[in-house]
Amino acid sequence: MRRMSCIQDMALRAKRRIPAFAWGYLDGGSGEEGGLRRNRDRLEAVLLKPRFCTGVRPDTSAALFDVTYAQPFGIAPVGMGGLMWPGADLALAALAKAGGIPMVASTVSSTALEDIAQAAGGNAWFQLYASRQPRINRDLMDRAWAAGIRVMAVTVDVPLAGDRRRDVRNRFILPFRPGLRFAWDVATHPAWALATLRHGSPGFPNLARYSGDVDGQTLTAFISSQIKDDLSWDDIRDIRQTWPGKLLVKGILAPENAAQALAIGADGVWVSNHGGRQQDSAPAAIDALAAVRSVVAGDAMLVMDSGLRSGEDMARARVMGADFVFAGRPFYYGAAAGGAAGAARAVELLSADLKRILAQLGCPSWRDLDRRWLWDGRDSPEKPG
Ligand SMILES: Cc1cc2nc3c(=O)[nH]c(=O)nc-3n(C[C@H](O)[C@H](O)[C@H](O)COP(=O)(O)O)c2cc1C
């Protein structure tokens, strides 16, 4: 694992190690993948100003909702994590506990939220996809609370499934008809195939109980039929009133949506374009972050994800206004590249890189990092002539 020096190296190895349909599902974006590319391009355009000889040794810890985490980043909710590597969710939950970072269990995770909560100690959060049936939403929230989870993110940016063309090309769609190509894909990735055989193919344990006793394919169809495609702020208000813990609204890009989320009593806003998986024409999350910052004030928290691949990217997000950041693919690239050890390496790389960039910037802590570190060109000397 130590030979992998960055998240991109882990992604390259992951791509070789898992079947093409699993890789396409993990790595892909929607449409022509403009949203995916834009996240990276716009992040790379954010330049930071280093200041040396400040005599500081940086502190990377960050406080969020009365908890001080060892790092200012967490593991974003990722559905079907077991597809990328069997046991990935639990390996990451254990790392969240050991490393003092939050991990968000998805409604459609392939590990039960109760099991993630147990493995993550107090560091598990829950992500809710609102169902058409209020009783399912209520039950999921009751279960999360009973499992000791105190922070929930309700995701609002999936009114319909994204246009995931890689999944269509790989025939990773319903009705799922495994053919020769699928068999070849699995057979040529023996480590993944064996691990999956040992573990069983990934399901949707959080939701299985609501669909009755059905096969995996029917369960997947049931879940798709549950997407609440007419979600409104009244629904989010109901969820706010039901959930006794801290609430974030995830998937916000428009400042006016951020204001609405706070108006119905959310404790924070999670800026995200779902890692470029929902809208080809979506703005880069880093640009939306800067716009949303202006409407999030006081105690409300501003969280961001989408495209972050290094501690340096996280510092860019901090300078543009994030209180805390998340990443999705990086941790699952790690797990796909090397199981539990690969996942641990991803956390280690991000933590080390964050420490390095704070030192490079001469910034004493994540808390202190702000727009003073943005290189906006105004410090450049006038060009002669
Ligand atoms: C494979 C995969 C599955 C995802 N599943 C969910 C999910 O179940 N719920 C959710 O709110 N977001 C989901 N997301 C979005 C992530 O929570 C996060 O917003 C995104 O991955 C951030 O971008 P990044 O992967 O570039 O870090 C998923 C992302 C990926 C890559």
Short mmCIF file of C-alpha atoms and ligand atoms in Angstrom, two decimals:
data_model
loop_
_atom_site.label_atom_id
_atom_site.label_comp_id
_atom_site.label_asym_id
_atom_site.label_seq_id
_atom_site.Cartn_x
_atom_site.Cartn_y
_atom_site.Cartn_z
CA MET A 1 0.00 0.00 0.00
CA ARG A 2 2.84 2.39 0.79
CA ARG A 3 3.80 2.56 -2.89
CA MET A 4 0.54 4.36 -3.56
CA SER A 5 1.40 7.99 -3.00
CA CYS A 6 -1.92 9.68 -3.76
CA ILE A 7 -5.64 9.03 -4.28
CA GLN A 8 -5.16 9.00 -8.07
CA ASP A 9 -2.71 6.07 -7.72
CA MET A 10 -5.34 4.23 -5.68
CA ALA A 11 -7.95 4.88 -8.36
CA LEU A 12 -5.66 3.41 -11.04
CA ARG A 13 -5.13 0.29 -9.01
CA ALA A 14 -8.82 0.04 -8.13
CA LYS A 15 -9.73 0.19 -11.81
CA ARG A 16 -7.55 -2.84 -12.53
CA ARG A 17 -8.72 -4.80 -9.52
CA ILE A 18 -12.52 -4.64 -9.77
CA PRO A 19 -14.91 -5.53 -12.61
CA ALA A 20 -15.69 -2.83 -15.18
CA PHE A 21 -19.33 -2.50 -14.09
CA ALA A 22 -18.30 -1.88 -10.46
CA TRP A 23 -15.61 0.58 -11.55
CA GLY A 24 -18.06 2.40 -13.85
CA TYR A 25 -20.59 2.69 -11.03
CA LEU A 26 -17.97 4.09 -8.62
CA ASP A 27 -16.05 6.38 -10.91
CA GLY A 28 -18.73 7.55 -13.34
CA GLY A 29 -20.66 10.79 -13.56
CA SER A 30 -23.86 11.74 -15.34
CA GLY A 31 -24.34 12.63 -19.00
CA GLU A 32 -21.11 13.64 -20.72
CA GLU A 33 -19.54 13.89 -17.24
CA GLY A 34 -19.12 17.66 -17.45
CA GLY A 35 -20.02 18.06 -13.78
CA LEU A 36 -17.37 15.53 -12.85
CA ARG A 37 -14.62 17.27 -14.85
CA ARG A 38 -15.70 20.75 -13.77
CA ASN A 39 -15.30 19.82 -10.08
CA ARG A 40 -11.62 19.09 -10.72
CA ASP A 41 -10.91 21.94 -13.12
CA ARG A 42 -12.35 24.59 -10.86
CA LEU A 43 -10.66 23.19 -7.75
CA GLU A 44 -7.31 23.27 -9.50
CA ALA A 45 -7.90 26.92 -10.39
CA VAL A 46 -7.97 27.88 -6.69
CA LEU A 47 -4.46 29.00 -5.77
CA LEU A 48 -3.27 29.37 -2.20
CA LYS A 49 -0.70 31.78 -0.88
CA PRO A 50 2.16 30.28 1.15
CA ARG A 51 3.77 32.26 3.95
CA PHE A 52 6.95 30.92 5.50
CA CYS A 53 8.84 31.16 8.79
CA THR A 54 5.68 31.51 10.85
CA GLY A 55 6.98 29.19 13.58
CA VAL A 56 3.79 27.14 13.65
CA ARG A 57 3.12 23.42 13.77
CA PRO A 58 -0.38 22.99 12.33
CA ASP A 59 -3.36 21.51 14.11
CA THR A 60 -5.78 19.71 11.75
CA SER A 61 -8.61 19.09 14.19
CA ALA A 62 -12.03 20.61 13.55
CA ALA A 63 -15.11 21.13 15.67
CA LEU A 64 -18.52 20.36 14.25
CA PHE A 65 -21.79 20.16 16.16
CA ASP A 66 -20.14 20.01 19.60
CA VAL A 67 -17.70 17.26 18.57
CA THR A 68 -14.01 17.79 17.90
CA TYR A 69 -12.88 15.52 15.08
CA ALA A 70 -9.19 14.70 14.58
CA GLN A 71 -9.47 15.74 10.93
CA PRO A 72 -11.74 18.24 9.19
CA PHE A 73 -12.97 15.62 6.74
CA GLY A 74 -15.32 12.68 6.76
CA ILE A 75 -16.52 9.76 4.65
CA ALA A 76 -19.50 10.76 2.50
CA PRO A 77 -22.48 8.41 2.11
CA VAL A 78 -21.88 5.88 -0.65
CA GLY A 79 -24.60 3.44 -1.66
CA MET A 80 -23.70 -0.14 -2.56
CA GLY A 81 -20.22 0.23 -1.04
CA GLY A 82 -19.93 -3.55 -0.88
CA LEU A 83 -19.90 -3.65 -4.66
CA MET A 84 -16.60 -1.78 -4.74
CA TRP A 85 -15.07 -4.12 -2.21
CA PRO A 86 -16.85 -6.58 0.07
CA GLY A 87 -16.66 -5.32 3.65
CA ALA A 88 -15.60 -1.81 2.56
CA ASP A 89 -18.29 -0.07 4.64
CA LEU A 90 -17.31 -1.79 7.88
CA ALA A 91 -13.60 -1.29 7.24
CA LEU A 92 -14.25 2.42 6.75
CA ALA A 93 -16.49 2.59 9.82
CA ALA A 94 -13.68 1.10 11.92
CA LEU A 95 -11.28 3.67 10.46
CA ALA A 96 -13.74 6.44 11.30
CA LYS A 97 -13.67 5.30 14.92
CA ALA A 98 -9.90 4.87 15.07
CA GLY A 99 -9.12 8.02 13.11
CA GLY A 100 -11.64 10.31 14.79
CA ILE A 101 -13.56 11.22 11.64
CA PRO A 102 -17.28 10.96 10.80
CA MET A 103 -18.65 8.32 8.43
CA VAL A 104 -22.09 8.73 6.93
CA ALA A 105 -24.15 5.56 6.45
CA SER A 106 -26.29 5.79 3.31
CA THR A 107 -29.96 4.81 3.13
CA VAL A 108 -28.89 2.47 0.32
CA SER A 109 -25.62 1.28 1.88
CA SER A 110 -24.85 -2.40 1.55
CA THR A 111 -24.23 -2.60 5.30
CA ALA A 112 -27.01 -2.06 7.84
CA LEU A 113 -26.88 1.36 9.45
CA GLU A 114 -26.89 -0.31 12.88
CA ASP A 115 -23.73 -2.25 11.99
CA ILE A 116 -21.99 0.86 10.66
CA ALA A 117 -22.99 2.75 13.81
CA GLN A 118 -21.56 0.04 16.01
CA ALA A 119 -18.27 -0.18 14.11
CA ALA A 120 -17.86 3.61 13.94
CA GLY A 121 -18.40 4.17 17.67
CA GLY A 122 -19.90 7.62 18.13
CA ASN A 123 -18.66 8.76 14.71
CA ALA A 124 -21.48 7.45 12.50
CA TRP A 125 -23.95 9.79 10.82
CA PHE A 126 -26.94 8.79 8.72
CA GLN A 127 -27.98 9.95 5.24
CA LEU A 128 -31.67 9.83 4.37
CA TYR A 129 -33.16 9.48 0.91
CA ALA A 130 -36.76 10.44 1.56
CA SER A 131 -39.17 7.71 0.59
CA ARG A 132 -42.66 8.27 -0.81
CA GLN A 133 -43.90 6.55 2.34
CA PRO A 134 -43.57 8.74 5.45
CA ARG A 135 -43.67 5.64 7.68
CA ILE A 136 -40.44 4.38 6.08
CA ASN A 137 -38.75 7.74 6.69
CA ARG A 138 -39.90 7.76 10.30
CA ASP A 139 -38.74 4.21 10.89
CA LEU A 140 -35.30 4.88 9.38
CA MET A 141 -34.89 7.93 11.59
CA ASP A 142 -36.01 5.98 14.68
CA ARG A 143 -33.52 3.25 13.85
CA ALA A 144 -30.67 5.71 13.32
CA TRP A 145 -31.42 7.46 16.61
CA ALA A 146 -31.72 4.13 18.47
CA ALA A 147 -28.33 3.13 17.03
CA GLY A 148 -26.79 6.19 18.67
CA ILE A 149 -26.55 8.35 15.55
CA ARG A 150 -26.99 12.05 16.27
CA VAL A 151 -26.33 13.76 12.92
CA MET A 152 -28.38 13.19 9.78
CA ALA A 153 -28.07 14.52 6.26
CA VAL A 154 -31.15 14.49 4.06
CA THR A 155 -30.18 14.34 0.39
CA VAL A 156 -32.24 16.53 -1.92
CA ASP A 157 -30.37 16.37 -5.22
CA VAL A 158 -31.79 13.08 -6.55
CA PRO A 159 -35.32 13.88 -7.75
CA LEU A 160 -34.72 11.18 -10.37
CA ALA A 161 -31.81 8.80 -10.92
CA GLY A 162 -28.90 10.46 -12.77
CA ASP A 163 -28.12 9.72 -16.43
CA ARG A 164 -25.29 7.27 -15.71
CA ARG A 165 -24.16 6.26 -19.16
CA ARG A 166 -21.32 4.04 -18.00
CA ASP A 167 -23.89 1.90 -16.15
CA VAL A 168 -25.98 1.63 -19.30
CA ARG A 169 -22.94 0.70 -21.39
CA ASN A 170 -21.94 -1.90 -18.82
CA ARG A 171 -25.59 -3.12 -18.64
CA PHE A 172 -25.52 -2.44 -14.93
CA ILE A 173 -29.21 -1.50 -15.02
CA LEU A 174 -32.61 -3.00 -14.22
CA PRO A 175 -33.71 -5.56 -15.16
CA PHE A 176 -30.22 -6.92 -14.51
CA ARG A 177 -29.47 -9.71 -16.97
CA PRO A 178 -26.03 -11.17 -16.31
CA GLY A 179 -24.70 -12.50 -19.59
CA LEU A 180 -21.38 -13.75 -20.91
CA ARG A 181 -19.80 -10.32 -20.76
CA PHE A 182 -20.69 -10.02 -17.06
CA ALA A 183 -19.30 -13.51 -16.35
CA TRP A 184 -16.05 -12.60 -18.15
CA ASP A 185 -15.81 -9.31 -16.25
CA VAL A 186 -16.12 -11.15 -12.93
CA ALA A 187 -13.85 -14.05 -13.90
CA THR A 188 -11.04 -11.70 -14.95
CA HIS A 189 -11.04 -10.02 -11.51
CA PRO A 190 -10.49 -13.07 -9.31
CA ALA A 191 -9.57 -11.29 -6.05
CA TRP A 192 -12.83 -9.32 -6.18
CA ALA A 193 -14.80 -12.41 -7.28
CA LEU A 194 -13.46 -14.53 -4.43
CA ALA A 195 -14.01 -11.86 -1.82
CA THR A 196 -17.57 -11.36 -3.09
CA LEU A 197 -18.21 -15.09 -3.08
CA ARG A 198 -17.06 -15.26 0.53
CA HIS A 199 -19.10 -12.23 1.56
CA GLY A 200 -22.24 -12.73 -0.56
CA SER A 201 -23.38 -10.21 -3.14
CA PRO A 202 -24.23 -6.78 -1.74
CA GLY A 203 -27.84 -5.95 -0.93
CA PHE A 204 -29.80 -3.11 0.69
CA PRO A 205 -30.17 -4.21 4.32
CA ASN A 206 -31.58 -0.85 5.48
CA LEU A 207 -34.56 -1.15 3.17
CA ALA A 208 -35.11 -4.89 2.78
CA ARG A 209 -37.57 -5.04 5.68
CA TYR A 210 -39.96 -2.58 4.00
CA SER A 211 -40.34 -4.50 0.75
CA GLY A 212 -41.40 -7.89 2.09
CA ASP A 213 -39.60 -11.08 1.23
CA VAL A 214 -38.46 -10.49 -2.37
CA ASP A 215 -35.39 -11.30 -4.48
CA GLY A 216 -32.56 -8.78 -4.93
CA GLN A 217 -33.77 -7.59 -8.29
CA THR A 218 -37.30 -6.93 -7.07
CA LEU A 219 -35.88 -5.17 -4.02
CA THR A 220 -33.81 -2.88 -6.26
CA ALA A 221 -36.93 -2.12 -8.31
CA PHE A 222 -38.83 -1.44 -5.08
CA ILE A 223 -36.14 1.02 -3.96
CA SER A 224 -36.24 2.85 -7.31
CA SER A 225 -40.01 3.11 -7.00
CA GLN A 226 -39.59 4.72 -3.57
CA ILE A 227 -37.64 7.77 -4.77
CA LYS A 228 -39.74 10.76 -3.83
CA ASP A 229 -39.63 12.66 -7.10
CA ASP A 230 -41.86 15.47 -5.85
CA LEU A 231 -39.89 16.30 -2.71
CA SER A 232 -40.70 19.77 -1.34
CA TRP A 233 -39.52 22.03 1.46
CA ASP A 234 -42.65 21.01 3.38
CA ASP A 235 -41.34 17.42 3.35
CA ILE A 236 -37.95 18.61 4.57
CA ARG A 237 -39.69 20.58 7.32
CA ASP A 238 -41.52 17.39 8.39
CA ILE A 239 -38.22 15.54 8.46
CA ARG A 240 -36.71 18.37 10.51
CA GLN A 241 -39.54 18.07 12.99
CA THR A 242 -39.17 14.30 13.24
CA TRP A 243 -35.39 14.08 13.56
CA PRO A 244 -34.28 15.07 17.07
CA GLY A 245 -30.59 15.41 16.21
CA LYS A 246 -28.56 17.76 14.04
CA LEU A 247 -29.78 18.03 10.46
CA LEU A 248 -27.88 18.92 7.28
CA VAL A 249 -29.46 19.32 3.86
CA LYS A 250 -27.17 17.63 1.33
CA GLY A 251 -26.89 18.44 -2.37
CA ILE A 252 -27.29 22.22 -2.26
CA LEU A 253 -25.82 24.37 -5.03
CA ALA A 254 -28.14 27.40 -5.21
CA PRO A 255 -27.74 30.03 -2.44
CA GLU A 256 -31.54 30.42 -2.34
CA ASN A 257 -31.87 26.70 -1.52
CA ALA A 258 -29.32 27.13 1.27
CA ALA A 259 -31.43 29.95 2.72
CA GLN A 260 -34.56 27.76 2.50
CA ALA A 261 -32.81 24.89 4.28
CA LEU A 262 -31.81 27.17 7.13
CA ALA A 263 -35.27 28.75 7.24
CA ILE A 264 -36.91 25.38 7.94
CA GLY A 265 -34.49 24.82 10.82
CA ALA A 266 -31.61 22.81 9.35
CA ASP A 267 -28.40 23.05 11.36
CA GLY A 268 -26.29 23.25 8.26
CA VAL A 269 -26.00 23.07 4.52
CA TRP A 270 -24.02 20.47 2.56
CA VAL A 271 -22.86 21.89 -0.76
CA SER A 272 -22.42 19.09 -3.28
CA ASN A 273 -23.13 18.22 -6.89
CA HIS A 274 -23.22 14.56 -5.87
CA GLY A 275 -19.71 14.11 -7.23
CA GLY A 276 -20.92 15.01 -10.73
CA ARG A 277 -23.33 12.06 -10.74
CA GLN A 278 -26.63 13.90 -11.22
CA GLN A 279 -26.30 16.85 -13.59
CA ASP A 280 -23.93 17.36 -16.48
CA SER A 281 -24.46 21.12 -16.43
CA ALA A 282 -24.09 21.50 -12.65
CA PRO A 283 -21.69 24.16 -11.42
CA ALA A 284 -18.52 22.94 -9.79
CA ALA A 285 -19.13 22.43 -6.09
CA ILE A 286 -16.21 24.73 -5.23
CA ASP A 287 -17.88 27.61 -7.12
CA ALA A 288 -21.25 26.92 -5.51
CA LEU A 289 -19.54 26.85 -2.11
CA ALA A 290 -18.28 30.40 -2.51
CA ALA A 291 -21.77 31.54 -3.53
CA VAL A 292 -23.54 29.70 -0.69
CA ARG A 293 -21.09 30.99 1.94
CA SER A 294 -22.72 34.40 1.77
CA VAL A 295 -26.05 33.07 3.07
CA VAL A 296 -24.76 30.70 5.77
CA ALA A 297 -23.95 32.60 8.94
CA GLY A 298 -24.02 32.32 12.71
CA ASP A 299 -24.02 28.80 14.15
CA ALA A 300 -25.10 27.14 10.89
CA MET A 301 -22.48 24.80 9.46
CA LEU A 302 -21.33 24.76 5.86
CA VAL A 303 -20.12 21.39 4.66
CA MET A 304 -18.88 20.58 1.15
CA ASP A 305 -17.92 17.64 -1.06
CA SER A 306 -17.43 16.74 -4.75
CA GLY A 307 -14.07 16.34 -6.41
CA LEU A 308 -11.75 16.59 -3.39
CA ARG A 309 -8.79 14.27 -3.90
CA SER A 310 -6.14 15.58 -1.51
CA GLY A 311 -5.60 17.52 1.68
CA GLU A 312 -4.62 20.39 -0.55
CA ASP A 313 -8.06 20.31 -2.22
CA MET A 314 -9.61 20.34 1.25
CA ALA A 315 -7.58 23.44 2.11
CA ARG A 316 -8.91 25.04 -1.10
CA ALA A 317 -12.45 24.27 0.05
CA ARG A 318 -11.72 25.72 3.49
CA VAL A 319 -10.41 28.94 1.99
CA MET A 320 -13.57 29.20 -0.12
CA GLY A 321 -15.73 28.89 2.97
CA ALA A 322 -16.24 25.26 4.08
CA ASP A 323 -16.36 24.51 7.81
CA PHE A 324 -15.91 20.79 7.17
CA VAL A 325 -15.48 18.64 4.06
CA PHE A 326 -16.33 15.14 2.85
CA ALA A 327 -15.13 12.82 0.13
CA GLY A 328 -16.84 9.81 -1.37
CA ARG A 329 -14.86 8.06 -4.07
CA PRO A 330 -11.38 8.46 -2.52
CA PHE A 331 -12.16 6.08 0.34
CA TYR A 332 -13.80 3.52 -1.92
CA TYR A 333 -10.95 3.77 -4.43
CA GLY A 334 -8.76 2.87 -1.45
CA ALA A 335 -10.94 -0.07 -0.44
CA ALA A 336 -11.16 -1.34 -4.03
CA ALA A 337 -7.39 -0.97 -4.42
CA GLY A 338 -6.50 -2.87 -1.26
CA GLY A 339 -9.40 -3.81 1.01
CA ALA A 340 -9.16 -2.58 4.60
CA ALA A 341 -5.46 -1.70 4.21
CA GLY A 342 -6.23 0.33 1.09
CA ALA A 343 -9.02 2.20 2.86
CA ALA A 344 -6.64 2.96 5.73
CA ARG A 345 -4.03 4.20 3.25
CA ALA A 346 -6.59 6.62 1.75
CA VAL A 347 -7.30 8.12 5.18
CA GLU A 348 -3.58 8.28 5.92
CA LEU A 349 -2.74 10.00 2.63
CA LEU A 350 -5.43 12.64 3.04
CA SER A 351 -4.45 13.34 6.66
CA ALA A 352 -0.74 13.62 5.83
CA ASP A 353 -1.42 15.86 2.86
CA LEU A 354 -3.62 18.15 4.90
CA LYS A 355 -0.92 18.55 7.52
CA ARG A 356 1.62 19.24 4.79
CA ILE A 357 -0.44 21.96 3.10
CA LEU A 358 -1.19 23.74 6.39
CA ALA A 359 2.54 23.75 7.12
CA GLN A 360 3.30 24.95 3.61
CA LEU A 361 0.80 27.78 3.96
CA GLY A 362 2.18 28.72 7.39
CA CYS A 363 -1.30 28.35 8.81
CA PRO A 364 -1.57 27.29 12.46
CA SER A 365 -4.83 25.33 12.13
CA TRP A 366 -7.83 24.38 10.00
CA ARG A 367 -9.83 26.83 12.09
CA ASP A 368 -7.57 29.71 11.13
CA LEU A 369 -7.50 28.92 7.43
CA ASP A 370 -9.58 31.50 5.56
CA ARG A 371 -9.62 33.83 2.56
CA ARG A 372 -6.39 35.50 3.67
CA TRP A 373 -4.71 32.45 2.14
CA LEU A 374 -6.40 32.85 -1.24
CA TRP A 375 -3.98 33.88 -3.97
CA ASP A 376 -6.15 36.29 -5.85
CA GLY A 377 -3.40 37.87 -7.95
CA ARG A 378 -3.68 41.25 -6.28
CA ASP A 379 -0.29 40.72 -4.67
CA SER A 380 1.37 40.48 -8.07
CA PRO A 381 3.57 43.39 -9.07
CA GLU A 382 2.25 45.51 -11.90
CA LYS A 383 3.51 44.29 -15.26
CA PRO A 384 5.93 46.85 -16.69
CA GLY A 385 4.84 48.68 -19.81
C1 LIG B 1 -20.65 5.17 -5.77
C2 LIG B 1 -21.29 6.33 -5.11
C3 LIG B 1 -22.48 6.15 -4.43
C4 LIG B 1 -23.08 7.24 -3.80
N1 LIG B 1 -24.21 7.04 -3.05
C5 LIG B 1 -24.76 8.08 -2.38
C6 LIG B 1 -25.87 7.87 -1.50
O1 LIG B 1 -26.33 6.75 -1.32
N2 LIG B 1 -26.39 8.95 -0.88
C7 LIG B 1 -25.89 10.22 -1.05
O2 LIG B 1 -26.39 11.18 -0.47
N3 LIG B 1 -24.82 10.43 -1.85
C8 LIG B 1 -24.24 9.39 -2.49
N4 LIG B 1 -23.14 9.61 -3.26
C9 LIG B 1 -22.56 10.95 -3.33
C10 LIG B 1 -21.53 11.13 -2.21
O3 LIG B 1 -22.14 11.17 -0.95
C11 LIG B 1 -20.73 12.43 -2.40
O4 LIG B 1 -21.61 13.51 -2.50
C12 LIG B 1 -19.81 12.39 -3.61
O5 LIG B 1 -19.24 11.11 -3.78
C13 LIG B 1 -18.72 13.42 -3.45
O6 LIG B 1 -17.88 13.45 -4.57
P1 LIG B 1 -16.48 12.68 -4.63
O7 LIG B 1 -16.81 11.24 -4.87
O8 LIG B 1 -15.82 13.32 -5.78
O9 LIG B 1 -15.78 12.88 -3.32
C14 LIG B 1 -22.51 8.53 -3.89
C15 LIG B 1 -21.32 8.69 -4.59
C16 LIG B 1 -20.70 7.61 -5.18
C17 LIG B 1 -19.39 7.82 -5.89
#
